[in-house]
Amino acid sequence: MRKMIKRSALVATALITGVVNVASATELEVTHWWTSGGEANAVAELAKAFDATGNKWVDGAIAGSGGVARPIIISRIIGGEPMGATQLNHGRQAEELIEAGLLLDLTDVASENNWRNVIYPSNLLDACTVDGRVYCAPVNIHSAQWLWLSHEAYESSGVAVPSNWDEFVAAGPALRANGIVPLAQGQQGWQTGLTFGVLATALVSEDAWYAVNRDKDATVAGGSEYARVWKAFDDARKMAIGSNVGDWNMATNLVITGKAGGQIHGDWAQGEFSVAGSVAGTDYSCLPGLGNREILDTGGDAFYFPVQDDADVEAAQKELAALLVSPAVQVAFNLKKGSLPIRGDIDMSTANDCMQKGLKILGGGNVLPSGDILLSPDTSNQINELMTTFWSDLYMSAEDAQAKYAKIIASAD
């Protein structure tokens, strides 16, 4: 078996005593799918903090988003070629790996660092916990429920920047007449699924949302409240015609450059605006809950640590786990990433206007759990496949798609 984690020697010279000490440092290969400009800036903060401990972060970035990276990550762990640490979304993605005993138990780290009392909201740690044992370190809160709007696109089209979803749809024809795509949308299944999920969160009641996503109520999924979501999803796919890009950050760039009016996307889009030098409130606006409901979900990223047979490696893994949740790293990483911190006891006063909106909503407790937490990967994949088919097949009616959606929910686990 190829050993992915190596050990190297660091030589430290004590200038006063003149004595040379040789200390052992551990290299950890860390896999993740953060490869856009904003994401790369953020992950560099994690690497810098870990390297400062005397250990070494060996970057294992996998291009192509989580949908590409997760199967590779899981295959390596199952196949006996584990990395030292890996990003996954906190939720149900690691269930089988935990059941197989392939992931390191971090309960002692969580206890020593008081995670139960400092991680907020508490469901983030709950999502890392199986049978009372903690198996991952949450690193951020990523909320999908945002509409990002280009001021340039609307000003050049002679219409006001929208303040909610209905205004966004109504402004579409003016942008189209000006040669601007109303809605930027990357052509990947997870992005299409994200758009549907954001519309559902913004347009249905909280009771209806929980009935579908938590209680798996097919009657509600096929009913009148969700019919409104499917109508909006139909509007969205028509507004996105001409948005011929693949990756999400390419869609974000269309908004940054004024070639598209807006993008429904997660708060990680902020990293791209930051790299481009765009200023929130001046160059672009952000509408949490599409301007209809100020509510966010609490999905996000966490790090898991595959079991190793080396005590030094395990010590380095636990050191990294503790570091990821520490106050200084939480501030540095999330300011670059555009995500919200998983601690409420840190100073985020330098965050931009959009992040401040998110912090206010989070502080008020107006949050929902992420679909990654409530739905199994199999159910999520089925939903994404349906969304992709509907998005690309303009002949499929919203009514037919909703009926198929209700069938998936009926058999969801």
CSV table of C-alpha atoms in Angstrom, one decimal:
chain,number,residue,atom,x,y,z
A,1,MET,CA,0.0,0.0,0.0
A,2,ARG,CA,1.3,3.4,-1.0
A,3,LYS,CA,1.9,5.5,2.1
A,4,MET,CA,0.5,8.9,1.6
A,5,ILE,CA,1.8,10.5,4.8
A,6,LYS,CA,5.5,11.0,5.2
A,7,ARG,CA,7.6,12.1,8.1
A,8,SER,CA,10.4,14.6,7.8
A,9,ALA,CA,13.0,16.1,10.2
A,10,LEU,CA,13.1,19.8,11.2
A,11,VAL,CA,16.4,21.1,12.5
A,12,ALA,CA,16.0,23.9,15.1
A,13,THR,CA,19.0,25.8,16.2
A,14,ALA,CA,18.9,27.4,19.7
A,15,LEU,CA,20.7,30.7,19.1
A,16,ILE,CA,21.5,31.4,22.7
A,17,THR,CA,22.8,27.9,23.8
A,18,GLY,CA,24.2,27.0,20.4
A,19,VAL,CA,22.6,23.5,20.8
A,20,VAL,CA,21.0,21.9,17.8
A,21,ASN,CA,17.8,20.0,18.4
A,22,VAL,CA,16.2,17.6,15.9
A,23,ALA,CA,12.4,17.5,16.2
A,24,SER,CA,10.1,15.3,14.3
A,25,ALA,CA,7.5,16.9,12.1
A,26,THR,CA,4.6,15.1,10.3
A,27,GLU,CA,3.4,15.7,6.8
A,28,LEU,CA,-0.3,15.4,6.3
A,29,GLU,CA,-1.8,15.1,2.8
A,30,VAL,CA,-5.0,17.1,3.0
A,31,THR,CA,-7.6,16.6,0.2
A,32,HIS,CA,-10.3,19.1,-0.7
A,33,TRP,CA,-12.0,20.6,-3.7
A,34,TRP,CA,-11.3,24.3,-3.1
A,35,THR,CA,-9.6,25.4,-6.4
A,36,SER,CA,-11.2,28.7,-7.4
A,37,GLY,CA,-9.3,31.9,-6.7
A,38,GLY,CA,-11.2,32.8,-3.6
A,39,GLU,CA,-11.1,29.3,-2.3
A,40,ALA,CA,-7.4,29.0,-2.8
A,41,ASN,CA,-6.8,32.1,-0.8
A,42,ALA,CA,-8.9,30.7,2.0
A,43,VAL,CA,-7.3,27.2,2.1
A,44,ALA,CA,-3.9,28.9,2.2
A,45,GLU,CA,-4.8,30.3,5.7
A,46,LEU,CA,-5.4,26.7,7.0
A,47,ALA,CA,-2.1,25.5,5.5
A,48,LYS,CA,-0.2,28.5,7.0
A,49,ALA,CA,-1.7,27.8,10.5
A,50,PHE,CA,-0.9,24.1,10.4
A,51,ASP,CA,2.7,24.7,9.1
A,52,ALA,CA,3.2,27.1,12.0
A,53,THR,CA,2.9,24.2,14.4
A,54,GLY,CA,6.0,22.6,12.9
A,55,ASN,CA,4.0,20.0,10.9
A,56,LYS,CA,3.5,20.3,7.1
A,57,TRP,CA,0.3,20.6,5.1
A,58,VAL,CA,0.6,18.7,1.8
A,59,ASP,CA,-2.1,20.1,-0.4
A,60,GLY,CA,-4.2,17.6,-2.3
A,61,ALA,CA,-6.6,19.8,-4.1
A,62,ILE,CA,-9.0,18.0,-6.5
A,63,ALA,CA,-10.4,20.1,-9.2
A,64,GLY,CA,-14.0,19.8,-10.3
A,65,SER,CA,-16.2,20.5,-7.2
A,66,GLY,CA,-17.4,18.1,-4.5
A,67,GLY,CA,-19.3,15.9,-7.0
A,68,VAL,CA,-16.0,15.0,-8.6
A,69,ALA,CA,-13.9,14.9,-5.5
A,70,ARG,CA,-16.0,13.0,-3.1
A,71,PRO,CA,-16.0,9.7,-5.0
A,72,ILE,CA,-12.2,9.9,-5.3
A,73,ILE,CA,-11.8,10.7,-1.6
A,74,ILE,CA,-14.1,7.9,-0.5
A,75,SER,CA,-12.5,5.4,-3.0
A,76,ARG,CA,-9.0,6.1,-1.6
A,77,ILE,CA,-10.1,5.6,2.0
A,78,ILE,CA,-11.9,2.4,1.3
A,79,GLY,CA,-9.1,1.2,-1.0
A,80,GLY,CA,-6.4,1.5,1.7
A,81,GLU,CA,-4.7,4.6,0.4
A,82,PRO,CA,-6.0,7.2,2.9
A,83,MET,CA,-5.0,10.8,3.1
A,84,GLY,CA,-4.2,12.5,6.4
A,85,ALA,CA,-7.3,14.6,6.4
A,86,THR,CA,-10.1,15.4,4.0
A,87,GLN,CA,-12.8,17.9,3.4
A,88,LEU,CA,-16.4,16.6,3.2
A,89,ASN,CA,-19.7,18.3,3.9
A,90,HIS,CA,-20.8,17.8,7.4
A,91,GLY,CA,-23.9,15.6,7.2
A,92,ARG,CA,-24.5,12.1,6.0
A,93,GLN,CA,-21.7,11.7,3.4
A,94,ALA,CA,-19.4,9.9,5.8
A,95,GLU,CA,-21.9,7.5,7.4
A,96,GLU,CA,-20.6,4.3,5.8
A,97,LEU,CA,-16.9,5.2,6.4
A,98,ILE,CA,-17.7,5.7,10.1
A,99,GLU,CA,-19.7,2.5,10.3
A,100,ALA,CA,-16.7,0.7,8.7
A,101,GLY,CA,-14.3,2.1,11.4
A,102,LEU,CA,-12.3,4.0,8.8
A,103,LEU,CA,-12.4,7.5,10.3
A,104,LEU,CA,-10.7,8.7,13.4
A,105,ASP,CA,-12.7,9.3,16.6
A,106,LEU,CA,-12.2,12.9,17.6
A,107,THR,CA,-14.3,12.8,20.8
A,108,ASP,CA,-11.3,13.6,23.0
A,109,VAL,CA,-10.3,16.6,20.9
A,110,ALA,CA,-13.9,17.9,21.0
A,111,SER,CA,-14.1,17.5,24.8
A,112,GLU,CA,-10.7,19.1,25.5
A,113,ASN,CA,-11.5,22.1,23.4
A,114,ASN,CA,-15.1,22.5,24.6
A,115,TRP,CA,-16.6,22.1,21.1
A,116,ARG,CA,-20.1,21.4,22.5
A,117,ASN,CA,-20.3,24.9,24.0
A,118,VAL,CA,-18.4,26.9,21.4
A,119,ILE,CA,-19.7,25.5,18.1
A,120,TYR,CA,-22.9,27.3,16.9
A,121,PRO,CA,-25.5,26.2,15.9
A,122,SER,CA,-25.2,22.9,17.7
A,123,ASN,CA,-26.5,20.9,14.8
A,124,LEU,CA,-23.1,21.4,13.1
A,125,LEU,CA,-21.5,19.2,15.8
A,126,ASP,CA,-24.5,16.9,15.9
A,127,ALA,CA,-23.9,16.2,12.2
A,128,CYS,CA,-20.3,15.1,13.1
A,129,THR,CA,-21.6,12.9,15.9
A,130,VAL,CA,-22.5,9.2,15.6
A,131,ASP,CA,-23.6,7.2,18.6
A,132,GLY,CA,-22.2,9.9,20.9
A,133,ARG,CA,-18.8,10.0,19.3
A,134,VAL,CA,-17.4,12.9,17.3
A,135,TYR,CA,-15.8,12.1,13.9
A,136,CYS,CA,-15.3,15.5,12.2
A,137,ALA,CA,-14.2,19.1,12.8
A,138,PRO,CA,-16.7,21.6,11.3
A,139,VAL,CA,-14.8,24.5,9.7
A,140,ASN,CA,-17.5,26.8,8.4
A,141,ILE,CA,-21.2,27.5,7.7
A,142,HIS,CA,-22.0,27.7,4.1
A,143,SER,CA,-25.5,29.0,3.3
A,144,ALA,CA,-26.8,28.5,-0.3
A,145,GLN,CA,-29.7,31.0,0.0
A,146,TRP,CA,-28.3,34.0,-1.7
A,147,LEU,CA,-29.0,36.0,-4.9
A,148,TRP,CA,-25.9,37.9,-6.1
A,149,LEU,CA,-26.7,41.0,-8.3
A,150,SER,CA,-24.5,43.0,-10.6
A,151,HIS,CA,-25.1,46.8,-10.3
A,152,GLU,CA,-23.5,47.4,-13.6
A,153,ALA,CA,-25.9,45.0,-15.4
A,154,TYR,CA,-29.0,46.7,-14.1
A,155,GLU,CA,-27.8,50.3,-14.4
A,156,SER,CA,-26.8,49.8,-18.0
A,157,SER,CA,-30.2,48.2,-18.7
A,158,GLY,CA,-32.1,51.2,-17.2
A,159,VAL,CA,-33.8,49.2,-14.4
A,160,ALA,CA,-33.4,49.3,-10.6
A,161,VAL,CA,-31.4,46.6,-8.8
A,162,PRO,CA,-34.0,44.1,-7.6
A,163,SER,CA,-34.8,43.7,-4.0
A,164,ASN,CA,-36.6,40.3,-4.2
A,165,TRP,CA,-37.3,37.3,-6.4
A,166,ASP,CA,-40.4,38.7,-8.1
A,167,GLU,CA,-38.5,41.9,-9.1
A,168,PHE,CA,-35.6,39.9,-10.3
A,169,VAL,CA,-37.9,37.9,-12.7
A,170,ALA,CA,-39.7,41.1,-13.8
A,171,ALA,CA,-36.4,42.8,-14.7
A,172,GLY,CA,-35.3,39.9,-16.9
A,173,PRO,CA,-36.7,41.1,-20.2
A,174,ALA,CA,-34.9,44.5,-19.9
A,175,LEU,CA,-31.6,42.8,-19.3
A,176,ARG,CA,-32.2,40.4,-22.2
A,177,ALA,CA,-33.0,43.3,-24.5
A,178,ASN,CA,-29.6,44.8,-23.5
A,179,GLY,CA,-27.7,41.7,-24.4
A,180,ILE,CA,-27.3,40.6,-20.8
A,181,VAL,CA,-28.2,37.1,-19.5
A,182,PRO,CA,-30.6,37.6,-16.6
A,183,LEU,CA,-29.4,34.6,-14.6
A,184,ALA,CA,-25.9,33.1,-14.5
A,185,GLN,CA,-26.0,29.4,-14.0
A,186,GLY,CA,-23.2,26.8,-14.2
A,187,GLN,CA,-24.1,23.7,-16.1
A,188,GLN,CA,-23.5,21.1,-13.4
A,189,GLY,CA,-26.1,19.1,-11.6
A,190,TRP,CA,-25.2,20.2,-8.1
A,191,GLN,CA,-25.6,23.8,-9.1
A,192,THR,CA,-29.0,23.2,-10.6
A,193,GLY,CA,-30.1,21.3,-7.5
A,194,LEU,CA,-28.8,24.2,-5.4
A,195,THR,CA,-31.0,26.6,-7.3
A,196,PHE,CA,-34.1,24.6,-6.7
A,197,GLY,CA,-33.2,24.2,-3.0
A,198,VAL,CA,-32.8,28.0,-2.6
A,199,LEU,CA,-36.1,28.7,-4.3
A,200,ALA,CA,-37.9,26.2,-2.0
A,201,THR,CA,-36.4,27.8,1.1
A,202,ALA,CA,-37.4,31.2,-0.1
A,203,LEU,CA,-40.9,30.5,-1.4
A,204,VAL,CA,-42.6,27.9,0.8
A,205,SER,CA,-43.5,28.0,4.5
A,206,GLU,CA,-41.1,26.5,7.0
A,207,ASP,CA,-43.7,23.9,7.9
A,208,ALA,CA,-43.9,22.8,4.2
A,209,TRP,CA,-40.1,22.7,3.9
A,210,TYR,CA,-39.7,20.5,6.9
A,211,ALA,CA,-42.5,18.3,5.8
A,212,VAL,CA,-40.6,17.5,2.6
A,213,ASN,CA,-37.0,17.5,3.6
A,214,ARG,CA,-37.3,16.1,7.1
A,215,ASP,CA,-40.5,14.1,7.2
A,216,LYS,CA,-40.3,13.0,3.5
A,217,ASP,CA,-44.0,13.9,2.9
A,218,ALA,CA,-44.7,13.2,-0.8
A,219,THR,CA,-48.1,14.8,-0.5
A,220,VAL,CA,-46.6,18.2,0.3
A,221,ALA,CA,-43.9,17.7,-2.3
A,222,GLY,CA,-46.6,17.3,-4.9
A,223,GLY,CA,-48.9,20.0,-3.5
A,224,SER,CA,-49.7,23.6,-4.2
A,225,GLU,CA,-46.9,25.2,-2.1
A,226,TYR,CA,-44.2,23.3,-4.0
A,227,ALA,CA,-46.0,24.0,-7.3
A,228,ARG,CA,-44.9,27.6,-6.7
A,229,VAL,CA,-41.3,26.5,-6.4
A,230,TRP,CA,-41.5,24.5,-9.7
A,231,LYS,CA,-43.0,27.6,-11.4
A,232,ALA,CA,-40.1,29.7,-10.2
A,233,PHE,CA,-37.7,27.0,-11.2
A,234,ASP,CA,-39.2,27.1,-14.7
A,235,ASP,CA,-38.7,30.9,-14.8
A,236,ALA,CA,-35.1,30.4,-13.7
A,237,ARG,CA,-34.2,28.0,-16.4
A,238,LYS,CA,-35.6,30.3,-19.1
A,239,MET,CA,-33.7,33.3,-17.6
A,240,ALA,CA,-30.5,31.3,-17.7
A,241,ILE,CA,-30.6,30.6,-21.4
A,242,GLY,CA,-27.3,31.8,-22.9
A,243,SER,CA,-25.4,31.3,-19.6
A,244,ASN,CA,-23.1,28.8,-21.3
A,245,VAL,CA,-20.5,28.2,-18.5
A,246,GLY,CA,-19.6,25.1,-16.5
A,247,ASP,CA,-18.1,25.8,-13.1
A,248,TRP,CA,-19.8,28.0,-10.6
A,249,ASN,CA,-17.0,30.5,-10.4
A,250,MET,CA,-17.3,31.1,-14.1
A,251,ALA,CA,-21.0,32.0,-13.6
A,252,THR,CA,-20.0,34.3,-10.7
A,253,ASN,CA,-17.6,36.0,-13.0
A,254,LEU,CA,-20.4,36.8,-15.4
A,255,VAL,CA,-22.1,38.7,-12.6
A,256,ILE,CA,-18.8,40.4,-11.6
A,257,THR,CA,-18.2,41.6,-15.1
A,258,GLY,CA,-21.8,42.8,-15.7
A,259,LYS,CA,-22.5,40.1,-18.3
A,260,ALA,CA,-25.2,38.6,-16.2
A,261,GLY,CA,-27.8,40.2,-13.9
A,262,GLY,CA,-27.6,37.8,-11.0
A,263,GLN,CA,-26.6,34.4,-9.7
A,264,ILE,CA,-28.4,32.1,-7.2
A,265,HIS,CA,-25.5,30.7,-5.3
A,266,GLY,CA,-23.9,30.1,-2.0
A,267,ASP,CA,-22.0,32.6,0.1
A,268,TRP,CA,-18.7,31.2,-1.1
A,269,ALA,CA,-19.3,33.4,-4.2
A,270,GLN,CA,-18.0,36.3,-2.0
A,271,GLY,CA,-14.5,35.0,-2.3
A,272,GLU,CA,-14.6,35.6,-6.1
A,273,PHE,CA,-16.0,39.1,-5.7
A,274,SER,CA,-13.2,39.8,-3.2
A,275,VAL,CA,-10.4,38.5,-5.5
A,276,ALA,CA,-11.9,40.8,-8.3
A,277,GLY,CA,-11.8,43.8,-6.0
A,278,SER,CA,-15.6,44.2,-6.1
A,279,VAL,CA,-17.2,46.0,-3.1
A,280,ALA,CA,-20.4,44.8,-1.5
A,281,GLY,CA,-23.1,47.5,-1.6
A,282,THR,CA,-21.3,49.4,-4.4
A,283,ASP,CA,-20.5,47.0,-7.2
A,284,TYR,CA,-22.9,44.2,-6.2
A,285,SER,CA,-25.8,43.4,-3.9
A,286,CYS,CA,-26.7,40.2,-2.1
A,287,LEU,CA,-30.2,39.1,-1.1
A,288,PRO,CA,-30.4,36.4,1.5
A,289,GLY,CA,-33.4,34.2,1.0
A,290,LEU,CA,-33.8,35.8,-2.4
A,291,GLY,CA,-35.1,38.9,-0.7
A,292,ASN,CA,-38.3,37.0,0.2
A,293,ARG,CA,-37.2,35.5,3.6
A,294,GLU,CA,-34.2,36.3,5.6
A,295,ILE,CA,-33.4,32.7,6.4
A,296,LEU,CA,-30.2,30.6,5.8
A,297,ASP,CA,-29.4,27.0,5.9
A,298,THR,CA,-26.4,25.7,7.9
A,299,GLY,CA,-24.6,23.5,5.6
A,300,GLY,CA,-20.9,23.7,5.2
A,301,ASP,CA,-17.6,21.9,5.3
A,302,ALA,CA,-15.9,19.7,7.8
A,303,PHE,CA,-12.7,17.8,8.0
A,304,TYR,CA,-12.5,14.1,8.6
A,305,PHE,CA,-9.4,12.1,9.4
A,306,PRO,CA,-8.9,8.6,8.1
A,307,VAL,CA,-7.6,6.1,10.6
A,308,GLN,CA,-3.8,5.6,10.4
A,309,ASP,CA,-1.5,3.1,12.0
A,310,ASP,CA,1.1,5.7,13.1
A,311,ALA,CA,0.9,7.4,16.5
A,312,ASP,CA,2.7,10.5,15.3
A,313,VAL,CA,0.3,10.9,12.4
A,314,GLU,CA,-2.7,10.5,14.7
A,315,ALA,CA,-1.2,13.2,16.9
A,316,ALA,CA,-0.8,15.5,14.0
A,317,GLN,CA,-4.4,14.8,12.8
A,318,LYS,CA,-5.8,15.7,16.2
A,319,GLU,CA,-3.6,18.9,16.3
A,320,LEU,CA,-5.1,19.9,12.9
A,321,ALA,CA,-8.6,19.1,14.1
A,322,ALA,CA,-8.3,21.4,17.1
A,323,LEU,CA,-6.6,24.1,15.1
A,324,LEU,CA,-9.5,24.2,12.5
A,325,VAL,CA,-12.0,25.2,15.3
A,326,SER,CA,-9.6,27.6,17.0
A,327,PRO,CA,-10.7,31.3,17.1
A,328,ALA,CA,-7.8,32.8,15.1
A,329,VAL,CA,-8.1,30.2,12.3
A,330,GLN,CA,-11.9,30.6,12.2
A,331,VAL,CA,-11.5,34.4,11.6
A,332,ALA,CA,-8.7,34.2,9.0
A,333,PHE,CA,-10.2,31.3,7.0
A,334,ASN,CA,-13.8,32.5,6.9
A,335,LEU,CA,-13.0,36.1,6.0
A,336,LYS,CA,-11.3,34.8,2.9
A,337,LYS,CA,-13.8,32.1,2.1
A,338,GLY,CA,-16.9,34.2,2.4
A,339,SER,CA,-18.5,31.7,4.8
A,340,LEU,CA,-19.7,32.1,8.3
A,341,PRO,CA,-17.7,30.9,11.3
A,342,ILE,CA,-18.8,28.0,13.4
A,343,ARG,CA,-18.1,29.9,16.6
A,344,GLY,CA,-20.2,32.8,17.9
A,345,ASP,CA,-17.5,34.1,20.3
A,346,ILE,CA,-15.0,35.6,17.7
A,347,ASP,CA,-14.6,39.1,16.3
A,348,MET,CA,-15.9,39.3,12.7
A,349,SER,CA,-16.2,43.1,12.7
A,350,THR,CA,-14.1,43.4,9.5
A,351,ALA,CA,-16.5,41.3,7.5
A,352,ASN,CA,-18.1,42.9,4.5
A,353,ASP,CA,-21.8,44.0,4.2
A,354,CYS,CA,-23.0,40.7,2.9
A,355,MET,CA,-21.2,38.6,5.5
A,356,GLN,CA,-22.6,40.9,8.2
A,357,LYS,CA,-26.1,40.2,6.9
A,358,GLY,CA,-25.4,36.5,7.3
A,359,LEU,CA,-24.0,36.9,10.7
A,360,LYS,CA,-27.1,38.9,11.8
A,361,ILE,CA,-29.4,36.1,10.5
A,362,LEU,CA,-27.4,33.4,12.1
A,363,GLY,CA,-27.3,35.3,15.4
A,364,GLY,CA,-31.1,35.6,15.3
A,365,GLY,CA,-31.4,31.9,14.9
A,366,ASN,CA,-33.4,32.1,11.7
A,367,VAL,CA,-31.7,29.0,10.2
A,368,LEU,CA,-32.6,25.7,8.7
A,369,PRO,CA,-30.5,22.5,8.5
A,370,SER,CA,-28.9,21.8,5.2
A,371,GLY,CA,-30.3,19.2,2.9
A,372,ASP,CA,-27.0,17.4,3.2
A,373,ILE,CA,-27.9,16.7,6.8
A,374,LEU,CA,-31.5,15.6,6.2
A,375,LEU,CA,-31.3,13.7,2.9
A,376,SER,CA,-29.1,10.8,2.1
A,377,PRO,CA,-26.5,11.1,-0.7
A,378,ASP,CA,-28.6,8.6,-2.7
A,379,THR,CA,-31.7,10.8,-2.4
A,380,SER,CA,-29.8,14.0,-3.1
A,381,ASN,CA,-28.3,12.4,-6.3
A,382,GLN,CA,-31.7,11.4,-7.5
A,383,ILE,CA,-33.1,14.9,-6.9
A,384,ASN,CA,-30.1,16.5,-8.7
A,385,GLU,CA,-30.5,14.2,-11.7
A,386,LEU,CA,-34.2,15.2,-12.0
A,387,MET,CA,-33.2,18.9,-11.7
A,388,THR,CA,-30.6,18.5,-14.4
A,389,THR,CA,-33.0,16.8,-16.7
A,390,PHE,CA,-35.7,19.4,-16.2
A,391,TRP,CA,-33.2,22.3,-16.6
A,392,SER,CA,-32.0,21.0,-20.0
A,393,ASP,CA,-35.3,19.7,-21.4
A,394,LEU,CA,-37.5,22.8,-22.0
A,395,TYR,CA,-40.3,20.4,-23.2
A,396,MET,CA,-40.6,18.9,-19.7
A,397,SER,CA,-43.4,20.7,-17.9
A,398,ALA,CA,-43.1,21.9,-14.3
A,399,GLU,CA,-46.1,19.8,-13.4
A,400,ASP,CA,-44.5,16.6,-14.8
A,401,ALA,CA,-41.2,17.4,-13.0
A,402,GLN,CA,-43.0,18.0,-9.7
A,403,ALA,CA,-44.8,14.6,-9.9
A,404,LYS,CA,-41.4,12.9,-10.4
A,405,TYR,CA,-40.0,14.9,-7.5
A,406,ALA,CA,-42.8,13.8,-5.2
A,407,LYS,CA,-42.1,10.1,-6.1
A,408,ILE,CA,-38.4,10.6,-5.1
A,409,ILE,CA,-39.5,12.1,-1.8
A,410,ALA,CA,-41.9,9.2,-1.2
A,411,SER,CA,-39.0,6.7,-1.3
A,412,ALA,CA,-36.4,9.0,0.3
A,413,ASP,CA,-34.2,7.8,3.2
